[in-house]
């Protein structure tokens, strides 16, 4: 089984709908991250969490919220989806006790907002 | 704020050629630098990770170097093959200030290797 899983893998939704993307990990890592990737661009950080009680905004957090339900679970929500949130979304994890803090990525969720 | 730039944006080469992809970053306070491969519409495959104290890493036909003081890394691919065609992403893991513990990605180099 994959160490970092994301559900759903693909989602099509309409403008204005609320949607949640979920990430789970079995690596035992304390740090988790959400990124988005637009066509032809690198990944940009949306939110990150260094432990269950720590949530931080990244570079592009507007229009998104997150929840760290447990050490192994980190969810990303779009409260009211808009078309320019159409993108590929990646979750990642890292071990905050293990320099050099390598990040491990999930397979991605392709989100289309119509 | 850390910024990462990859040059060239796209590269097309004949099979068998050796090639170099470049990555530069503005803040030398990093824990590591990673090179990833991404096939169209797919996830990321980690190729090489170079810790800040290292100068290079090798895996098969791939060799990545790091010059932290000048903010540069190169990914060398020997004897390129059509199967190497993909987007290659460089990312640095910040060690200080607002970049601490976060990956900053470049925009990638699209590599096409034609038979």
Short mmCIF file of C-alpha atoms in Angstrom, two decimals:
data_model
loop_
_atom_site.label_atom_id
_atom_site.label_comp_id
_atom_site.label_asym_id
_atom_site.label_seq_id
_atom_site.Cartn_x
_atom_site.Cartn_y
_atom_site.Cartn_z
CA UNK A 1 0.00 0.00 0.00
CA UNK A 2 1.11 3.55 -0.71
CA UNK A 3 2.54 5.49 2.23
CA UNK A 4 0.71 8.72 1.29
CA UNK A 5 -2.78 8.41 -0.16
CA UNK A 6 -5.14 11.02 -1.49
CA UNK A 7 -8.88 10.78 -2.07
CA UNK A 8 -10.52 11.33 -4.43
CA UNK A 9 -8.04 10.97 -7.29
CA UNK A 10 -10.25 12.85 -9.69
CA UNK A 11 -13.16 15.17 -9.02
CA UNK A 12 -15.37 17.35 -11.15
CA UNK A 13 -17.52 19.85 -9.31
CA UNK A 14 -19.56 22.95 -10.02
CA UNK A 15 -18.87 26.55 -9.10
CA UNK A 16 -20.04 27.37 -5.59
CA UNK A 17 -19.94 23.81 -4.26
CA UNK A 18 -18.03 22.86 -1.14
CA UNK A 19 -15.46 20.15 -1.65
CA UNK A 20 -13.00 18.33 0.58
CA UNK A 21 -9.80 16.62 -0.47
CA UNK A 22 -8.35 14.12 1.95
CA UNK A 23 -4.82 12.97 2.64
CA UNK A 24 -3.72 10.05 4.80
CA UNK A 25 -0.27 8.76 5.57
CA UNK A 26 1.17 5.66 7.20
CA UNK A 27 4.74 6.96 7.46
CA UNK A 28 4.30 8.23 11.02
CA UNK A 29 5.43 11.69 9.99
CA UNK A 30 4.43 14.75 12.00
CA UNK A 31 4.55 17.29 9.17
CA UNK A 32 2.00 17.49 6.36
CA UNK A 33 1.57 19.84 3.42
CA UNK A 34 -0.90 20.74 0.67
CA UNK A 35 0.31 22.03 -2.71
CA UNK A 36 -1.41 22.94 -5.95
CA UNK A 37 0.01 22.75 -9.45
CA UNK A 38 -1.31 24.68 -12.40
CA UNK A 39 -0.46 23.64 -15.97
CA UNK A 40 3.10 24.47 -16.90
CA UNK A 41 3.97 25.61 -13.40
CA UNK A 42 5.76 24.21 -10.39
CA UNK A 43 3.98 23.39 -7.15
CA UNK A 44 2.86 26.15 -4.79
CA UNK A 45 2.25 25.69 -1.07
CA UNK A 46 -1.33 26.19 0.16
CA UNK A 47 -1.17 25.15 3.85
CA UNK A 48 1.17 23.20 6.06
CA UNK A 49 1.06 21.65 9.50
CA UNK A 50 4.05 20.73 11.67
CA UNK A 51 1.93 18.82 14.18
CA UNK A 52 -1.72 18.23 15.02
CA UNK A 53 -2.15 21.58 16.77
CA UNK A 54 -0.13 23.60 14.28
CA UNK A 55 -1.66 24.99 11.07
CA UNK A 56 0.05 27.56 8.88
CA UNK A 57 -0.86 29.40 5.71
CA UNK A 58 1.32 28.96 2.70
CA UNK A 59 1.84 31.08 -0.36
CA UNK A 60 -1.70 30.79 -1.77
CA UNK A 61 -4.16 30.04 1.06
CA UNK A 62 -7.03 32.35 0.03
CA UNK A 63 -10.17 30.35 -0.76
CA UNK A 64 -8.93 27.25 1.07
CA UNK A 65 -9.09 25.88 4.60
CA UNK A 66 -7.57 22.81 6.22
CA UNK A 67 -8.16 20.44 9.09
CA UNK A 68 -5.61 18.20 10.80
CA UNK A 69 -7.88 15.55 12.27
CA UNK A 70 -5.05 13.34 13.49
CA UNK A 71 -1.34 13.01 12.95
CA UNK A 72 -2.03 10.82 9.93
CA UNK A 73 -4.82 12.86 8.32
CA UNK A 74 -4.82 16.31 6.75
CA UNK A 75 -7.82 17.56 4.75
CA UNK A 76 -8.09 20.49 2.36
CA UNK A 77 -11.45 22.20 1.83
CA UNK A 78 -12.68 24.57 -0.82
CA UNK A 79 -15.64 26.29 0.81
CA UNK A 80 -17.06 27.65 -2.43
CA UNK A 81 -15.21 26.32 -5.44
CA UNK A 82 -14.41 28.60 -8.36
CA UNK A 83 -13.09 27.71 -11.83
CA UNK A 84 -9.59 29.10 -11.21
CA UNK A 85 -9.17 26.48 -8.48
CA UNK A 86 -9.04 23.87 -11.22
CA UNK A 87 -5.63 22.30 -10.70
CA UNK A 88 -3.69 19.24 -9.62
CA UNK A 89 -3.45 19.03 -5.82
CA UNK A 90 -0.70 17.21 -3.96
CA UNK A 91 -0.32 16.24 -0.34
CA UNK A 92 3.13 15.64 1.17
CA UNK A 93 4.61 14.55 4.48
CA UNK A 94 7.96 14.83 6.22
CA UNK A 95 9.58 13.77 9.48
CA UNK A 96 10.35 16.81 11.59
CA UNK A 97 12.91 14.81 13.58
CA UNK A 98 14.90 13.65 10.55
CA UNK A 99 17.14 16.22 8.90
CA UNK A 100 17.13 16.95 5.95
CA UNK A 101 13.33 16.80 6.25
CA UNK A 102 12.73 15.08 2.93
CA UNK A 103 9.14 15.41 1.71
CA UNK A 104 7.19 12.45 0.34
CA UNK A 105 4.32 13.10 -2.04
CA UNK A 106 0.95 11.51 -2.62
CA UNK A 107 -0.28 10.64 -6.12
CA UNK A 108 -2.29 13.84 -6.53
CA UNK A 109 -5.94 14.79 -6.96
CA UNK A 110 -7.09 16.27 -10.24
CA UNK A 111 -9.84 18.81 -9.49
CA UNK A 112 -11.96 20.43 -12.18
CA UNK A 113 -14.39 23.21 -11.29
CA UNK A 114 -16.94 23.95 -14.01
CA UNK B 1 11.46 35.01 0.10
CA UNK B 2 13.04 32.03 -1.61
CA UNK B 3 12.78 31.98 -5.39
CA UNK B 4 13.76 29.07 -7.61
CA UNK B 5 14.45 29.38 -11.33
CA UNK B 6 14.97 26.57 -13.81
CA UNK B 7 16.70 26.98 -17.15
CA UNK B 8 15.92 26.08 -19.85
CA UNK B 9 12.12 25.99 -19.74
CA UNK B 10 12.12 23.36 -22.48
CA UNK B 11 14.76 21.21 -24.12
CA UNK B 12 14.60 18.87 -27.10
CA UNK B 13 17.52 16.55 -27.80
CA UNK B 14 18.26 13.49 -29.91
CA UNK B 15 18.55 10.14 -28.21
CA UNK B 16 21.98 9.39 -26.78
CA UNK B 17 22.93 12.96 -26.02
CA UNK B 18 24.23 14.01 -22.61
CA UNK B 19 22.37 16.98 -21.17
CA UNK B 20 22.33 19.40 -18.27
CA UNK B 21 19.37 21.00 -16.54
CA UNK B 22 19.96 24.04 -14.38
CA UNK B 23 18.36 25.25 -11.16
CA UNK B 24 19.16 28.41 -9.23
CA UNK B 25 17.83 29.67 -5.89
CA UNK B 26 18.09 32.99 -4.10
CA UNK B 27 18.47 32.00 -0.43
CA UNK B 28 21.34 29.68 0.45
CA UNK B 29 19.81 28.76 3.84
CA UNK B 30 18.53 25.33 2.81
CA UNK B 31 18.36 21.83 4.28
CA UNK B 32 18.31 20.07 0.96
CA UNK B 33 17.57 20.30 -2.73
CA UNK B 34 15.47 17.70 -4.53
CA UNK B 35 15.07 16.88 -8.19
CA UNK B 36 11.76 15.36 -9.25
CA UNK B 37 10.43 13.89 -12.46
CA UNK B 38 6.81 14.36 -13.52
CA UNK B 39 5.12 12.66 -16.45
CA UNK B 40 2.22 14.56 -18.03
CA UNK B 41 -0.72 14.81 -15.65
CA UNK B 42 0.93 12.46 -13.18
CA UNK B 43 2.48 12.63 -9.75
CA UNK B 44 6.02 13.40 -8.69
CA UNK B 45 8.83 10.89 -8.68
CA UNK B 46 11.77 11.86 -6.48
CA UNK B 47 15.02 11.38 -8.41
CA UNK B 48 17.75 12.71 -6.16
CA UNK B 49 18.05 14.57 -2.87
CA UNK B 50 21.20 16.48 -2.03
CA UNK B 51 21.70 17.55 1.54
CA UNK B 52 23.09 21.03 2.12
CA UNK B 53 26.41 19.55 3.29
CA UNK B 54 26.82 17.48 0.12
CA UNK B 55 28.22 18.45 -3.27
CA UNK B 56 26.60 15.81 -5.45
CA UNK B 57 24.48 12.69 -5.66
CA UNK B 58 24.36 10.02 -8.32
CA UNK B 59 21.75 7.49 -9.32
CA UNK B 60 22.33 5.46 -12.47
CA UNK B 61 22.58 7.84 -15.42
CA UNK B 62 21.67 10.83 -13.26
CA UNK B 63 24.07 13.08 -11.40
CA UNK B 64 23.03 16.14 -9.44
CA UNK B 65 25.42 18.73 -8.06
CA UNK B 66 24.89 21.47 -5.52
CA UNK B 67 26.81 24.69 -4.99
CA UNK B 68 24.98 26.16 -2.04
CA UNK B 69 27.06 29.29 -1.75
CA UNK B 70 26.29 30.35 -5.31
CA UNK B 71 22.70 29.09 -5.18
CA UNK B 72 23.01 26.64 -8.05
CA UNK B 73 22.32 23.02 -8.84
CA UNK B 74 22.62 21.02 -12.02
CA UNK B 75 21.06 17.73 -13.05
CA UNK B 76 23.19 15.83 -15.54
CA UNK B 77 21.55 13.08 -17.59
CA UNK B 78 23.92 10.80 -19.45
CA UNK B 79 23.05 8.98 -22.66
CA UNK B 80 19.49 10.26 -22.81
CA UNK B 81 16.65 7.95 -23.89
CA UNK B 82 13.11 8.63 -25.15
CA UNK B 83 11.84 7.31 -21.82
CA UNK B 84 13.54 10.24 -20.10
CA UNK B 85 11.01 12.58 -21.69
CA UNK B 86 9.17 14.32 -18.85
CA UNK B 87 9.12 17.52 -16.83
CA UNK B 88 11.95 17.86 -14.33
CA UNK B 89 11.32 19.93 -11.23
CA UNK B 90 13.83 21.33 -8.78
CA UNK B 91 12.80 22.18 -5.20
CA UNK B 92 14.69 23.59 -2.23
CA UNK B 93 13.81 22.95 1.42
CA UNK B 94 14.26 26.15 3.41
CA UNK B 95 16.26 26.25 6.62
CA UNK B 96 15.63 29.77 7.78
CA UNK B 97 13.14 32.57 8.19
CA UNK B 98 9.81 32.30 6.44
CA UNK B 99 11.10 29.48 4.24
CA UNK B 100 11.80 27.13 7.16
CA UNK B 101 10.66 23.57 6.50
CA UNK B 102 8.93 24.44 3.25
CA UNK B 103 9.68 23.36 -0.29
CA UNK B 104 9.92 26.03 -2.95
CA UNK B 105 9.65 24.70 -6.49
CA UNK B 106 10.95 25.92 -9.78
CA UNK B 107 8.65 25.96 -12.78
CA UNK B 108 10.30 22.95 -14.34
CA UNK B 109 12.14 22.01 -17.51
CA UNK B 110 10.18 20.07 -20.13
CA UNK B 111 12.53 17.52 -21.67
CA UNK B 112 11.82 15.76 -24.94
CA UNK B 113 14.21 13.08 -26.15
CA UNK B 114 13.46 12.05 -29.73
CA UNK B 115 14.59 8.78 -31.30
#
